[in-house]
Backbone as a printed PyTorch tensor [residue, N CA C, xyz], in Angstrom:
tensor([[[ 80.0930, 112.2360,  98.5580],
         [ 79.9840, 110.8680,  98.0970],
         [ 79.2890, 110.8470,  96.7440]],

        [[ 79.8120, 110.0200,  95.8620],
         [ 79.2620, 109.9410,  94.5270],
         [ 78.1580, 108.9150,  94.4190]],

        [[ 77.5140, 108.9620,  93.3000],
         [ 76.4210, 108.0440,  92.9810],
         [ 77.0060, 106.8590,  92.2190]],

        [[ 76.6200, 105.6350,  92.5810],
         [ 77.1020, 104.4470,  91.8790],
         [ 76.2320, 104.2240,  90.6470]],

        [[ 76.8670, 104.1580,  89.4930],
         [ 76.1920, 103.9070,  88.2330],
         [ 75.9520, 102.3990,  88.1070]],

        [[ 74.7530, 101.9650,  88.4290],
         [ 74.4250, 100.5370,  88.4490],
         [ 74.6100,  99.8820,  87.0820]],

        [[ 74.2830, 100.6020,  86.0240],
         [ 74.4610, 100.0480,  84.6810],
         [ 75.9100,  99.7140,  84.3930]],

        [[ 76.8100, 100.6190,  84.7760],
         [ 78.2360, 100.3580,  84.5690],
         [ 78.7400,  99.2570,  85.4920]],

        [[ 78.1950,  99.1890,  86.7020],
         [ 78.5770,  98.1180,  87.6240],
         [ 78.1890,  96.7690,  87.0310]],

        [[ 76.9770,  96.6670,  86.4920],
         [ 76.5300,  95.3980,  85.9080],
         [ 77.3470,  95.0510,  84.6720]],

        [[ 77.5810,  96.0380,  83.7980],
         [ 78.3730,  95.7720,  82.5910],
         [ 79.8010,  95.3500,  82.9510]],

        [[ 80.4320,  96.0910,  83.8480],
         [ 81.7810,  95.7330,  84.2800],
         [ 81.7930,  94.4110,  85.0230]],

        [[ 80.7490,  94.1710,  85.8270],
         [ 80.6530,  92.9200,  86.5650],
         [ 80.4780,  91.7180,  85.6560]],

        [[ 79.7150,  91.8930,  84.5800],
         [ 79.5540,  90.7950,  83.6210],
         [ 80.8690,  90.4880,  82.9210]],

        [[ 81.6350,  91.5350,  82.6020],
         [ 82.9560,  91.3240,  82.0020],
         [ 83.8770,  90.6210,  83.0030]],

        [[ 83.8610,  91.0910,  84.2440],
         [ 84.6710,  90.4350,  85.2820],
         [ 84.2100,  88.9940,  85.4750]],

        [[ 82.9090,  88.7570,  85.4540],
         [ 82.3730,  87.4090,  85.5840],
         [ 82.8150,  86.5050,  84.4430]],

        [[ 82.8720,  87.0600,  83.2450],
         [ 83.3510,  86.2890,  82.0960],
         [ 84.8030,  85.8600,  82.3130]],

        [[ 85.6160,  86.7780,  82.8050],
         [ 87.0170,  86.4550,  83.0860],
         [ 87.1020,  85.3960,  84.1900]],

        [[ 86.2860,  85.5360,  85.2310],
         [ 86.2540,  84.5470,  86.3110],
         [ 85.8560,  83.1810,  85.7530]],

        [[ 84.8090,  83.1350,  84.9350],
         [ 84.3300,  81.8580,  84.3980],
         [ 85.3450,  81.2080,  83.4740]],

        [[ 86.0070,  81.9970,  82.6510],
         [ 87.0340,  81.4350,  81.7630],
         [ 88.1830,  80.8700,  82.5820]],

        [[ 88.6370,  81.6300,  83.5820],
         [ 89.7630,  81.1500,  84.3920],
         [ 89.3620,  79.9310,  85.2250]],

        [[ 88.1390,  79.8960,  85.7330],
         [ 87.6690,  78.7250,  86.4820],
         [ 87.5680,  77.5070,  85.5720]],

        [[ 87.1270,  77.7090,  84.3310],
         [ 87.0560,  76.5880,  83.3840],
         [ 88.4510,  76.0290,  83.1200]],

        [[ 89.4070,  76.9330,  82.8830],
         [ 90.7720,  76.4700,  82.6040],
         [ 91.3270,  75.7230,  83.8080]],

        [[ 91.1240,  76.2850,  85.0160],
         [ 91.6640,  75.6450,  86.2090],
         [ 90.9580,  74.3300,  86.5190]],

        [[ 89.6360,  74.3830,  86.6210],
         [ 88.8840,  73.2080,  87.0690],
         [ 88.4890,  72.2510,  85.9550]],

        [[ 88.3050,  72.7660,  84.7420],
         [ 87.8710,  71.9180,  83.6430],
         [ 89.0100,  71.3260,  82.8430]],

        [[ 90.2130,  71.8910,  82.9850],
         [ 91.3530,  71.4000,  82.2190],
         [ 92.4750,  70.9480,  83.1540]],

        [[ 93.0150,  71.8840,  83.9300],
         [ 94.1960,  71.5980,  84.7440],
         [ 93.8940,  70.5820,  85.8460]],

        [[ 92.8070,  70.7970,  86.5970],
         [ 92.4980,  69.9400,  87.7390],
         [ 91.3610,  68.9500,  87.4770]],

        [[ 90.9900,  68.7520,  86.2320],
         [ 89.8210,  67.9280,  85.9080],
         [ 89.9420,  66.5120,  86.4540]],

        [[ 91.0500,  65.8600,  86.2140],
         [ 91.2020,  64.4740,  86.6680],
         [ 91.2300,  64.3920,  88.1880]],

        [[ 91.9000,  65.3390,  88.8350],
         [ 91.9460,  65.3500,  90.3030],
         [ 90.5580,  65.5820,  90.8870]],

        [[ 89.7930,  66.4690,  90.2670],
         [ 88.4440,  66.7580,  90.7590],
         [ 87.5430,  65.5380,  90.6130]],

        [[ 87.6460,  64.8540,  89.4810],
         [ 86.8520,  63.6430,  89.2850],
         [ 87.2170,  62.5760,  90.3130]],

        [[ 88.4970,  62.4100,  90.5790],
         [ 88.9380,  61.4260,  91.5720],
         [ 88.4500,  61.8110,  92.9690]],

        [[ 88.4880,  63.1130,  93.2830],
         [ 88.0230,  63.5740,  94.5930],
         [ 86.5280,  63.3290,  94.7600]],

        [[ 85.7490,  63.5760,  93.7130],
         [ 84.3090,  63.3400,  93.7770],
         [ 84.0320,  61.8460,  93.9790]],

        [[ 84.7740,  60.9810,  93.2890],
         [ 84.6040,  59.5310,  93.4670],
         [ 84.9920,  59.1130,  94.8880]],

        [[ 86.0920,  59.6780,  95.3990],
         [ 86.5570,  59.3330,  96.7450],
         [ 85.5470,  59.7540,  97.8110]],

        [[ 84.8310,  60.8400,  97.5500],
         [ 83.8100,  61.3140,  98.4870],
         [ 82.4600,  60.6500,  98.2390]],

        [[ 82.4310,  59.7300,  97.2600],
         [ 81.2000,  59.0270,  96.8900],
         [ 80.1120,  60.0050,  96.4410]],

        [[ 80.5270,  61.0170,  95.6750],
         [ 79.6000,  62.0120,  95.1360],
         [ 79.4820,  61.8350,  93.6340]],

        [[ 78.3510,  62.2340,  93.0660],
         [ 78.2080,  62.1160,  91.6120],
         [ 79.1220,  63.1120,  90.8920]],

        [[ 79.4820,  62.8080,  89.6570],
         [ 80.2990,  63.7600,  88.9020],
         [ 79.5410,  65.0640,  88.6560]],

        [[ 80.2890,  66.1000,  88.3990],
         [ 79.6800,  67.4060,  88.1380],
         [ 78.9120,  67.3190,  86.8210]],

        [[ 77.6440,  67.7500,  86.8600],
         [ 76.8000,  67.6830,  85.6690],
         [ 76.4940,  69.0840,  85.1460]],

        [[ 75.6990,  69.1360,  84.0890],
         [ 75.3970,  70.4050,  83.4200],
         [ 74.6670,  71.3860,  84.3250]],

        [[ 73.7760,  70.8910,  85.1770],
         [ 73.0470,  71.7850,  86.0940],
         [ 74.0020,  72.4750,  87.0560]],

        [[ 74.9640,  71.7140,  87.5720],
         [ 75.9490,  72.2910,  88.4830],
         [ 76.7890,  73.3450,  87.7750]],

        [[ 77.1630,  73.0610,  86.5450],
         [ 77.9820,  74.0030,  85.7840],
         [ 77.2160,  75.3000,  85.5530]],

        [[ 75.9230,  75.2150,  85.2510],
         [ 75.1020,  76.4220,  85.0810],
         [ 75.1160,  77.2530,  86.3610]],

        [[ 74.9750,  76.6100,  87.5020],
         [ 75.0010,  77.3310,  88.7790],
         [ 76.3690,  77.9690,  88.9940]],

        [[ 77.4460,  77.2340,  88.7150],
         [ 78.7890,  77.7870,  88.8800],
         [ 79.0040,  79.0000,  87.9750]],

        [[ 78.5280,  78.9260,  86.7450],
         [ 78.6700,  80.0600,  85.8110],
         [ 77.8940,  81.2680,  86.3220]],

        [[ 76.6650,  81.0560,  86.7750],
         [ 75.8770,  82.1630,  87.3200],
         [ 76.5490,  82.7700,  88.5480]],

        [[ 77.0940,  81.9190,  89.4070],
         [ 77.8110,  82.4220,  90.5810],
         [ 79.0630,  83.1940,  90.1750]],

        [[ 79.7280,  82.7790,  89.1060],
         [ 80.8970,  83.5130,  88.6010],
         [ 80.5190,  84.9220,  88.1560]],

        [[ 79.3890,  85.0280,  87.4450],
         [ 78.9340,  86.3590,  87.0360],
         [ 78.5150,  87.1960,  88.2420]],

        [[ 77.8570,  86.5740,  89.2140],
         [ 77.4650,  87.2970,  90.4320],
         [ 78.7020,  87.7820,  91.1830]],

        [[ 79.7220,  86.9590,  91.2470],
         [ 80.9590,  87.3500,  91.9130],
         [ 81.6190,  88.5230,  91.1970]],

        [[ 81.5760,  88.5250,  89.8800],
         [ 82.1120,  89.6570,  89.1130],
         [ 81.3580,  90.9400,  89.4040]],

        [[ 80.0400,  90.8640,  89.4530],
         [ 79.2220,  92.0440,  89.7340],
         [ 79.5030,  92.5680,  91.1410]],

        [[ 79.5960,  91.6690,  92.1060],
         [ 79.8890,  92.0840,  93.4850],
         [ 81.2660,  92.7450,  93.5690]],

        [[ 82.2360,  92.2120,  92.8510],
         [ 83.5810,  92.7880,  92.8640],
         [ 83.5780,  94.2040,  92.3060]],

        [[ 82.9190,  94.4040,  91.1800],
         [ 82.8630,  95.7410,  90.5810],
         [ 82.0530,  96.6950,  91.4590]],

        [[ 80.9680,  96.2010,  92.0600],
         [ 80.1910,  97.0400,  92.9700],
         [ 81.0480,  97.4630,  94.1650]],

        [[ 81.8270,  96.5320,  94.7110],
         [ 82.6920,  96.8670,  95.8480],
         [ 83.7170,  97.9190,  95.4460]],

        [[ 84.2920,  97.7880,  94.2640],
         [ 85.2280,  98.7990,  93.7680],
         [ 84.5370, 100.1600,  93.7020]],

        [[ 83.3330, 100.1930,  93.1330],
         [ 82.6050, 101.4650,  93.0240],
         [ 82.2650, 102.0260,  94.4050]],

        [[ 81.9920, 101.1540,  95.3550],
         [ 81.6280, 101.5980,  96.6970],
         [ 82.8210, 102.1620,  97.4620]],

        [[ 84.0180, 101.5810,  97.2870],
         [ 85.1810, 102.0580,  98.0390],
         [ 85.9830, 103.1170,  97.2950]],

        [[ 85.6760, 103.3270,  96.0330],
         [ 86.4110, 104.2960,  95.2180],
         [ 86.3920, 105.7160,  95.7860]],

        [[ 85.2660, 106.2170,  96.3150],
         [ 85.2960, 107.5750,  96.8740],
         [ 86.2910, 107.7250,  98.0320]],

        [[ 86.4770, 106.6770,  98.8080],
         [ 87.3860, 106.7510,  99.9510],
         [ 88.8340, 106.5150,  99.5500]],

        [[ 89.0740, 105.5340,  98.6700],
         [ 90.4320, 105.1450,  98.3120],
         [ 90.9350, 105.7860,  97.0150]],

        [[ 90.0370, 106.3900,  96.2450],
         [ 90.4160, 107.0040,  94.9790],
         [ 90.3830, 105.9980,  93.8410]],

        [[ 90.3050, 106.5000,  92.6070],
         [ 90.2700, 105.5930,  91.4600],
         [ 91.6520, 104.9990,  91.1900]],

        [[ 91.6560, 103.8570,  90.5520],
         [ 92.9300, 103.2980,  90.1270],
         [ 93.1260, 101.8400,  90.4850]],

        [[ 94.3130, 101.3820,  90.1250],
         [ 94.6670,  99.9760,  90.2760],
         [ 94.7060,  99.5710,  91.7510]],

        [[ 95.2370, 100.4370,  92.6090],
         [ 95.3450, 100.0930,  94.0190],
         [ 93.9640,  99.8030,  94.6300]],

        [[ 92.9860, 100.6000,  94.2930],
         [ 91.6270, 100.3970,  94.7930],
         [ 91.0250,  99.1290,  94.2010]],

        [[ 91.2670,  98.8850,  92.9250],
         [ 90.7540,  97.6690,  92.2820],
         [ 91.3670,  96.4220,  92.9150]],

        [[ 92.6500,  96.4670,  93.2010],
         [ 93.3110,  95.3330,  93.8430],
         [ 92.7460,  95.1180,  95.2450]],

        [[ 92.4930,  96.1890,  95.9740],
         [ 91.8960,  96.0890,  97.3070],
         [ 90.5220,  95.4160,  97.2360]],

        [[ 89.6870,  95.8270,  96.2930],
         [ 88.3620,  95.2230,  96.1240],
         [ 88.4890,  93.7540,  95.7230]],

        [[ 89.3790,  93.4680,  94.7850],
         [ 89.5530,  92.0910,  94.3050],
         [ 90.0690,  91.1780,  95.4100]],

        [[ 91.0350,  91.6410,  96.1920],
         [ 91.5650,  90.8210,  97.2760],
         [ 90.5230,  90.5810,  98.3660]],

        [[ 89.6970,  91.5780,  98.6240],
         [ 88.6240,  91.4040,  99.6040],
         [ 87.6520,  90.3240,  99.1430]],

        [[ 87.2370,  90.3980,  97.8860],
         [ 86.3030,  89.4000,  97.3550],
         [ 86.9690,  88.0280,  97.3010]],

        [[ 88.2440,  87.9790,  96.9040],
         [ 88.9550,  86.7080,  96.8630],
         [ 89.0090,  86.0840,  98.2520]],

        [[ 89.3190,  86.8860,  99.2530],
         [ 89.3980,  86.3590, 100.6140],
         [ 88.0520,  85.8000, 101.0670]],

        [[ 86.9870,  86.5660, 100.8340],
         [ 85.6680,  86.1450, 101.2840],
         [ 85.1180,  84.9710, 100.4770]],

        [[ 85.4450,  84.9050,  99.1920],
         [ 84.8720,  83.8660,  98.3340],
         [ 85.7260,  82.6030,  98.2500]],

        [[ 87.0330,  82.7260,  98.4100],
         [ 87.9080,  81.5710,  98.2160],
         [ 88.7510,  81.2280,  99.4350]],

        [[ 89.5090,  82.1720,  99.9500],
         [ 90.4640,  81.8760, 101.0180],
         [ 89.7710,  81.4570, 102.3100]],

        [[ 88.8170,  82.2290, 102.7670],
         [ 88.1430,  81.9050, 104.0240],
         [ 87.4070,  80.5650, 103.9560]],

        [[ 86.5650,  80.3360, 102.9270],
         [ 85.8890,  79.0230, 102.8770],
         [ 86.8740,  77.8540, 102.7580]],

        [[ 87.9650,  78.0410, 102.0180],
         [ 88.9510,  76.9610, 101.8850],
         [ 89.6400,  76.6940, 103.2140]],

        [[ 89.9920,  77.7620, 103.9250],
         [ 90.6140,  77.5920, 105.2440],
         [ 89.6350,  76.9200, 106.2040]],

        [[ 88.3860,  77.3160, 106.1500],
         [ 87.3510,  76.7170, 107.0070],
         [ 87.2660,  75.2140, 106.7530]],

        [[ 87.2030,  74.8320, 105.4900],
         [ 87.0920,  73.4110, 105.1590],
         [ 88.3570,  72.6540, 105.5700]],

        [[ 89.5250,  73.2610, 105.4140],
         [ 90.7720,  72.6120, 105.8240],
         [ 90.7900,  72.3900, 107.3320]],

        [[ 90.3650,  73.3750, 108.0930],
         [ 90.3290,  73.2430, 109.5540],
         [ 89.3170,  72.1730, 109.9500]],

        [[ 88.1440,  72.1860, 109.3290],
         [ 87.1240,  71.1850, 109.6600],
         [ 87.6300,  69.7770, 109.3430]],

        [[ 88.3050,  69.6300, 108.2140],
         [ 88.8510,  68.3190, 107.8500],
         [ 89.9090,  67.8970, 108.8690]],

        [[ 90.7790,  68.8070, 109.2460],
         [ 91.8320,  68.5120, 110.2020],
         [ 91.2530,  68.1600, 111.5730]],

        [[ 90.2660,  68.9300, 112.0200],
         [ 89.6420,  68.6740, 113.3190],
         [ 88.9280,  67.3290, 113.3070]],

        [[ 88.1730,  67.0390, 112.2650],
         [ 87.4390,  65.7690, 112.2250],
         [ 88.3870,  64.5920, 112.1310]],

        [[ 89.4910,  64.7580, 111.4660],
         [ 90.4700,  63.6700, 111.3230],
         [ 91.1320,  63.3670, 112.6680]],

        [[ 91.4040,  64.4270, 113.4630],
         [ 92.0730,  64.2270, 114.7470],
         [ 91.1140,  63.8790, 115.8740]],

        [[ 89.8340,  64.1670, 115.7070],
         [ 88.8950,  63.9000, 116.7950],
         [ 88.3090,  62.4940, 116.7300]],

        [[ 88.4840,  61.8300, 115.5940],
         [ 87.9760,  60.4620, 115.4710],
         [ 89.0220,  59.5190, 116.0380]],

        [[ 88.6070,  58.7580, 116.9610],
         [ 89.3870,  57.8110, 117.4100],
         [ 90.3860,  57.3720, 118.2220]]])
């Protein structure tokens, strides 16, 4: 088993985090901006402010670091390359996006059908 170079994990993770933050900005700040604002109003929540954006950006960088760390951790078993990177990325995507979204969809569906 090899040693994980933490410096390279952080550097690669920050780059991955930058890509995550740029893509999240394009998706949520441009493409879905009006829908998100309408959803926040419908839920009677305040609009997203600068403090929230700072937290989202920090979480984007943390997600990038975790993704690169996971790649470095599974690389000895799966070997270097694109296939291993895709495996790490899909794992993080599932845990960070797919599972929580499915959870919220099920909770919304259950609460909608159990009322009334």
